[in-house]
PDB file of N, CA and C in Angstrom:
ATOM      1  N   UNK A   6     -16.178  -5.401  -8.241  1.00  0.00           N
ATOM      2  CA  UNK A   6     -15.976  -4.486  -9.345  1.00  0.00           C
ATOM      3  C   UNK A   6     -15.977  -5.273 -10.643  1.00  0.00           C
ATOM      4  N   UNK A   7     -16.319  -4.592 -11.685  1.00  0.00           N
ATOM      5  CA  UNK A   7     -16.374  -5.223 -12.997  1.00  0.00           C
ATOM      6  C   UNK A   7     -14.969  -5.407 -13.554  1.00  0.00           C
ATOM      7  N   UNK A   8     -14.886  -6.217 -14.588  1.00  0.00           N
ATOM      8  CA  UNK A   8     -13.592  -6.484 -15.212  1.00  0.00           C
ATOM      9  C   UNK A   8     -13.128  -5.327 -16.078  1.00  0.00           C
ATOM     10  N   UNK A   9     -14.004  -4.359 -16.353  1.00  0.00           N
ATOM     11  CA  UNK A   9     -13.652  -3.241 -17.218  1.00  0.00           C
ATOM     12  C   UNK A   9     -12.801  -2.240 -16.441  1.00  0.00           C
ATOM     13  N   UNK A  10     -11.524  -2.143 -16.805  1.00  0.00           N
ATOM     14  CA  UNK A  10     -10.606  -1.224 -16.148  1.00  0.00           C
ATOM     15  C   UNK A  10      -9.661  -0.648 -17.188  1.00  0.00           C
ATOM     16  N   UNK A  11      -9.526   0.669 -17.190  1.00  0.00           N
ATOM     17  CA  UNK A  11      -8.584   1.353 -18.074  1.00  0.00           C
ATOM     18  C   UNK A  11      -7.650   2.185 -17.221  1.00  0.00           C
ATOM     19  N   UNK A  12      -6.444   2.430 -17.716  1.00  0.00           N
ATOM     20  CA  UNK A  12      -5.480   3.256 -17.012  1.00  0.00           C
ATOM     21  C   UNK A  12      -5.263   4.545 -17.792  1.00  0.00           C
ATOM     22  N   UNK A  13      -5.479   5.677 -17.124  1.00  0.00           N
ATOM     23  CA  UNK A  13      -5.291   6.994 -17.722  1.00  0.00           C
ATOM     24  C   UNK A  13      -4.468   7.834 -16.752  1.00  0.00           C
ATOM     25  N   UNK A  14      -3.334   8.342 -17.205  1.00  0.00           N
ATOM     26  CA  UNK A  14      -2.532   9.268 -16.415  1.00  0.00           C
ATOM     27  C   UNK A  14      -2.157   8.678 -15.045  1.00  0.00           C
ATOM     28  N   UNK A  15      -1.992   7.359 -14.981  1.00  0.00           N
ATOM     29  CA  UNK A  15      -1.634   6.713 -13.729  1.00  0.00           C
ATOM     30  C   UNK A  15      -2.809   6.373 -12.836  1.00  0.00           C
ATOM     31  N   UNK A  16      -4.016   6.714 -13.248  1.00  0.00           N
ATOM     32  CA  UNK A  16      -5.225   6.395 -12.492  1.00  0.00           C
ATOM     33  C   UNK A  16      -5.999   5.307 -13.213  1.00  0.00           C
ATOM     34  N   UNK A  17      -6.759   4.530 -12.462  1.00  0.00           N
ATOM     35  CA  UNK A  17      -7.562   3.468 -13.043  1.00  0.00           C
ATOM     36  C   UNK A  17      -9.006   3.929 -13.175  1.00  0.00           C
ATOM     37  N   UNK A  18      -9.609   3.651 -14.327  1.00  0.00           N
ATOM     38  CA  UNK A  18     -11.016   3.948 -14.572  1.00  0.00           C
ATOM     39  C   UNK A  18     -11.748   2.622 -14.456  1.00  0.00           C
ATOM     40  N   UNK A  19     -12.648   2.514 -13.482  1.00  0.00           N
ATOM     41  CA  UNK A  19     -13.329   1.240 -13.237  1.00  0.00           C
ATOM     42  C   UNK A  19     -14.831   1.391 -13.377  1.00  0.00           C
ATOM     43  N   UNK A  20     -15.427   0.422 -14.058  1.00  0.00           N
ATOM     44  CA  UNK A  20     -16.875   0.357 -14.199  1.00  0.00           C
ATOM     45  C   UNK A  20     -17.391  -0.524 -13.074  1.00  0.00           C
ATOM     46  N   UNK A  21     -18.104   0.081 -12.118  1.00  0.00           N
ATOM     47  CA  UNK A  21     -18.578  -0.677 -10.962  1.00  0.00           C
ATOM     48  C   UNK A  21     -20.018  -1.144 -11.112  1.00  0.00           C
ATOM     49  N   UNK A  22     -20.768  -0.507 -11.988  1.00  0.00           N
ATOM     50  CA  UNK A  22     -22.133  -0.920 -12.297  1.00  0.00           C
ATOM     51  C   UNK A  22     -22.541  -0.178 -13.559  1.00  0.00           C
ATOM     52  N   UNK A  23     -23.669  -0.561 -14.169  1.00  0.00           N
ATOM     53  CA  UNK A  23     -24.087   0.167 -15.375  1.00  0.00           C
ATOM     54  C   UNK A  23     -24.198   1.669 -15.083  1.00  0.00           C
ATOM     55  N   UNK A  24     -23.586   2.463 -15.922  1.00  0.00           N
ATOM     56  CA  UNK A  24     -23.607   3.925 -15.801  1.00  0.00           C
ATOM     57  C   UNK A  24     -22.970   4.439 -14.515  1.00  0.00           C
ATOM     58  N   UNK A  25     -22.007   3.717 -13.972  1.00  0.00           N
ATOM     59  CA  UNK A  25     -21.290   4.197 -12.795  1.00  0.00           C
ATOM     60  C   UNK A  25     -19.814   3.858 -12.932  1.00  0.00           C
ATOM     61  N   UNK A  26     -19.001   4.895 -13.150  1.00  0.00           N
ATOM     62  CA  UNK A  26     -17.560   4.759 -13.345  1.00  0.00           C
ATOM     63  C   UNK A  26     -16.850   5.525 -12.242  1.00  0.00           C
ATOM     64  N   UNK A  27     -15.773   4.960 -11.716  1.00  0.00           N
ATOM     65  CA  UNK A  27     -14.975   5.595 -10.679  1.00  0.00           C
ATOM     66  C   UNK A  27     -13.529   5.711 -11.134  1.00  0.00           C
ATOM     67  N   UNK A  28     -12.848   6.747 -10.644  1.00  0.00           N
ATOM     68  CA  UNK A  28     -11.404   6.890 -10.822  1.00  0.00           C
ATOM     69  C   UNK A  28     -10.775   6.437  -9.511  1.00  0.00           C
ATOM     70  N   UNK A  29      -9.833   5.484  -9.604  1.00  0.00           N
ATOM     71  CA  UNK A  29      -9.142   4.994  -8.417  1.00  0.00           C
ATOM     72  C   UNK A  29      -7.636   5.104  -8.623  1.00  0.00           C
ATOM     73  N   UNK A  30      -6.909   5.071  -7.515  1.00  0.00           N
ATOM     74  CA  UNK A  30      -5.451   5.080  -7.627  1.00  0.00           C
ATOM     75  C   UNK A  30      -4.941   3.642  -7.646  1.00  0.00           C
ATOM     76  N   UNK A  31      -3.635   3.487  -7.668  1.00  0.00           N
ATOM     77  CA  UNK A  31      -3.054   2.146  -7.773  1.00  0.00           C
ATOM     78  C   UNK A  31      -3.326   1.290  -6.539  1.00  0.00           C
ATOM     79  N   UNK A  32      -3.672   1.918  -5.413  1.00  0.00           N
ATOM     80  CA  UNK A  32      -4.007   1.183  -4.191  1.00  0.00           C
ATOM     81  C   UNK A  32      -5.502   0.871  -4.125  1.00  0.00           C
ATOM     82  N   UNK A  33      -6.218   1.129  -5.218  1.00  0.00           N
ATOM     83  CA  UNK A  33      -7.657   0.886  -5.341  1.00  0.00           C
ATOM     84  C   UNK A  33      -8.490   1.798  -4.444  1.00  0.00           C
ATOM     85  N   UNK A  34      -7.944   2.957  -4.062  1.00  0.00           N
ATOM     86  CA  UNK A  34      -8.697   3.948  -3.297  1.00  0.00           C
ATOM     87  C   UNK A  34      -9.430   4.855  -4.269  1.00  0.00           C
ATOM     88  N   UNK A  35     -10.691   5.154  -3.985  1.00  0.00           N
ATOM     89  CA  UNK A  35     -11.476   6.005  -4.865  1.00  0.00           C
ATOM     90  C   UNK A  35     -10.948   7.431  -4.807  1.00  0.00           C
ATOM     91  N   UNK A  36     -10.707   8.000  -5.988  1.00  0.00           N
ATOM     92  CA  UNK A  36     -10.196   9.358  -6.098  1.00  0.00           C
ATOM     93  C   UNK A  36     -11.320  10.308  -6.498  1.00  0.00           C
ATOM     94  N   UNK A  37     -12.151   9.894  -7.451  1.00  0.00           N
ATOM     95  CA  UNK A  37     -13.256  10.734  -7.925  1.00  0.00           C
ATOM     96  C   UNK A  37     -14.348   9.850  -8.505  1.00  0.00           C
ATOM     97  N   UNK A  38     -15.566  10.371  -8.461  1.00  0.00           N
ATOM     98  CA  UNK A  38     -16.682   9.645  -9.049  1.00  0.00           C
ATOM     99  C   UNK A  38     -17.869   9.667  -8.119  1.00  0.00           C
ATOM    100  N   UNK A  39     -18.925   9.060  -8.486  1.00  0.00           N
ATOM    101  CA  UNK A  39     -19.123   8.284  -9.707  1.00  0.00           C
ATOM    102  C   UNK A  39     -19.417   9.177 -10.903  1.00  0.00           C
ATOM    103  N   UNK A  40     -19.110   8.671 -12.080  1.00  0.00           N
ATOM    104  CA  UNK A  40     -19.394   9.353 -13.337  1.00  0.00           C
ATOM    105  C   UNK A  40     -20.412   8.532 -14.110  1.00  0.00           C
ATOM    106  N   UNK A  41     -21.219   9.212 -14.924  1.00  0.00           N
ATOM    107  CA  UNK A  41     -22.257   8.519 -15.689  1.00  0.00           C
ATOM    108  C   UNK A  41     -21.714   7.815 -16.919  1.00  0.00           C
ATOM    109  N   UNK A  42     -20.508   8.196 -17.365  1.00  0.00           N
ATOM    110  CA  UNK A  42     -19.938   7.555 -18.551  1.00  0.00           C
ATOM    111  C   UNK A  42     -18.433   7.382 -18.375  1.00  0.00           C
ATOM    112  N   UNK A  43     -17.904   6.429 -19.124  1.00  0.00           N
ATOM    113  CA  UNK A  43     -16.462   6.216 -19.111  1.00  0.00           C
ATOM    114  C   UNK A  43     -15.754   7.448 -19.665  1.00  0.00           C
ATOM    115  N   UNK A  44     -16.324   8.067 -20.684  1.00  0.00           N
ATOM    116  CA  UNK A  44     -15.718   9.249 -21.294  1.00  0.00           C
ATOM    117  C   UNK A  44     -15.559  10.376 -20.274  1.00  0.00           C
ATOM    118  N   UNK A  45     -16.562  10.593 -19.433  1.00  0.00           N
ATOM    119  CA  UNK A  45     -16.471  11.637 -18.409  1.00  0.00           C
ATOM    120  C   UNK A  45     -15.350  11.324 -17.420  1.00  0.00           C
ATOM    121  N   UNK A  46     -15.234  10.074 -17.013  1.00  0.00           N
ATOM    122  CA  UNK A  46     -14.176   9.678 -16.082  1.00  0.00           C
ATOM    123  C   UNK A  46     -12.802   9.840 -16.719  1.00  0.00           C
ATOM    124  N   UNK A  47     -12.683   9.484 -17.996  1.00  0.00           N
ATOM    125  CA  UNK A  47     -11.413   9.617 -18.716  1.00  0.00           C
ATOM    126  C   UNK A  47     -11.013  11.086 -18.808  1.00  0.00           C
ATOM    127  N   UNK A  48     -11.969  11.972 -19.095  1.00  0.00           N
ATOM    128  CA  UNK A  48     -11.666  13.405 -19.198  1.00  0.00           C
ATOM    129  C   UNK A  48     -11.143  13.951 -17.880  1.00  0.00           C
ATOM    130  N   UNK A  49     -11.745  13.556 -16.777  1.00  0.00           N
ATOM    131  CA  UNK A  49     -11.289  14.029 -15.468  1.00  0.00           C
ATOM    132  C   UNK A  49      -9.923  13.435 -15.128  1.00  0.00           C
ATOM    133  N   UNK A  50      -9.755  12.141 -15.340  1.00  0.00           N
ATOM    134  CA  UNK A  50      -8.480  11.482 -15.017  1.00  0.00           C
ATOM    135  C   UNK A  50      -7.328  12.056 -15.828  1.00  0.00           C
ATOM    136  N   UNK A  51      -7.608  12.516 -17.033  1.00  0.00           N
ATOM    137  CA  UNK A  51      -6.537  13.034 -17.886  1.00  0.00           C
ATOM    138  C   UNK A  51      -5.954  14.345 -17.370  1.00  0.00           C
ATOM    139  N   UNK A  52      -6.674  15.051 -16.490  1.00  0.00           N
ATOM    140  CA  UNK A  52      -6.154  16.314 -15.967  1.00  0.00           C
ATOM    141  C   UNK A  52      -5.755  16.224 -14.494  1.00  0.00           C
ATOM    142  N   UNK A  53      -5.978  15.077 -13.855  1.00  0.00           N
ATOM    143  CA  UNK A  53      -5.571  14.920 -12.456  1.00  0.00           C
ATOM    144  C   UNK A  53      -4.052  14.849 -12.357  1.00  0.00           C
ATOM    145  N   UNK A  54      -3.520  15.442 -11.296  1.00  0.00           N
ATOM    146  CA  UNK A  54      -2.086  15.392 -11.038  1.00  0.00           C
ATOM    147  C   UNK A  54      -1.871  15.084  -9.569  1.00  0.00           C
ATOM    148  N   UNK A  55      -0.932  14.196  -9.298  1.00  0.00           N
ATOM    149  CA  UNK A  55      -0.578  13.915  -7.909  1.00  0.00           C
ATOM    150  C   UNK A  55       0.207  15.090  -7.357  1.00  0.00           C
ATOM    151  N   UNK A  56      -0.057  15.408  -6.116  1.00  0.00           N
ATOM    152  CA  UNK A  56       0.714  16.447  -5.450  1.00  0.00           C
ATOM    153  C   UNK A  56       1.930  15.788  -4.813  1.00  0.00           C
ATOM    154  N   UNK A  57       3.111  16.356  -5.019  1.00  0.00           N
ATOM    155  CA  UNK A  57       4.297  15.752  -4.398  1.00  0.00           C
ATOM    156  C   UNK A  57       4.216  15.859  -2.877  1.00  0.00           C
ATOM    157  N   UNK A  58       4.834  14.930  -2.205  1.00  0.00           N
ATOM    158  CA  UNK A  58       4.880  14.970  -0.746  1.00  0.00           C
ATOM    159  C   UNK A  58       5.676  16.197  -0.315  1.00  0.00           C
ATOM    160  N   UNK A  59       5.300  16.803   0.797  1.00  0.00           N
ATOM    161  CA  UNK A  59       6.060  17.968   1.251  1.00  0.00           C
ATOM    162  C   UNK A  59       7.498  17.582   1.566  1.00  0.00           C
ATOM    163  N   UNK A  60       8.387  18.516   1.355  1.00  0.00           N
ATOM    164  CA  UNK A  60       9.806  18.269   1.621  1.00  0.00           C
ATOM    165  C   UNK A  60      10.015  18.029   3.112  1.00  0.00           C
ATOM    166  N   UNK A  61      10.897  17.120   3.412  1.00  0.00           N
ATOM    167  CA  UNK A  61      11.212  16.835   4.811  1.00  0.00           C
ATOM    168  C   UNK A  61      11.971  18.021   5.389  1.00  0.00           C
ATOM    169  N   UNK A  62      11.610  18.398   6.590  1.00  0.00           N
ATOM    170  CA  UNK A  62      12.303  19.514   7.236  1.00  0.00           C
ATOM    171  C   UNK A  62      13.614  19.022   7.812  1.00  0.00           C
ATOM    172  N   UNK A  63      14.604  19.834   7.642  1.00  0.00           N
ATOM    173  CA  UNK A  63      15.917  19.488   8.191  1.00  0.00           C
ATOM    174  C   UNK A  63      15.961  19.923   9.646  1.00  0.00           C
ATOM    175  N   UNK A  64      16.462  19.045  10.455  1.00  0.00           N
ATOM    176  CA  UNK A  64      16.611  19.384  11.867  1.00  0.00           C
ATOM    177  C   UNK A  64      17.984  19.987  12.074  1.00  0.00           C
ATOM    178  N   UNK A  65      18.002  21.013  12.839  1.00  0.00           N
ATOM    179  CA  UNK A  65      19.254  21.678  13.140  1.00  0.00           C
ATOM    180  C   UNK A  65      19.685  21.225  14.535  1.00  0.00           C
ATOM    181  N   UNK A  66      20.635  20.327  14.586  1.00  0.00           N
ATOM    182  CA  UNK A  66      21.094  19.783  15.868  1.00  0.00           C
ATOM    183  C   UNK A  66      22.079  20.748  16.516  1.00  0.00           C
ATOM    184  N   UNK A  67      21.551  21.586  17.377  1.00  0.00           N
ATOM    185  CA  UNK A  67      22.409  22.519  18.112  1.00  0.00           C
ATOM    186  C   UNK A  67      22.609  21.967  19.511  1.00  0.00           C
ATOM    187  N   UNK A  68      23.845  21.767  19.880  1.00  0.00           N
ATOM    188  CA  UNK A  68      24.128  21.197  21.209  1.00  0.00           C
ATOM    189  C   UNK A  68      24.592  22.254  22.153  1.00  0.00           C
TER     190      UNK A  68
END
């Protein structure tokens, strides 16, 4: 990957080749892309939201 990396809304915008930008998470997993411009990737990353993990179910210990 190229050295060009920006952080938007907790996501990383990475330039992987000329005219190819990807949105990745902090674990470097691809979230969206490829985009033709950095601006397009920034616009998408600015509206992405992480979904919270589902609530843990409580077990009812009936004996």
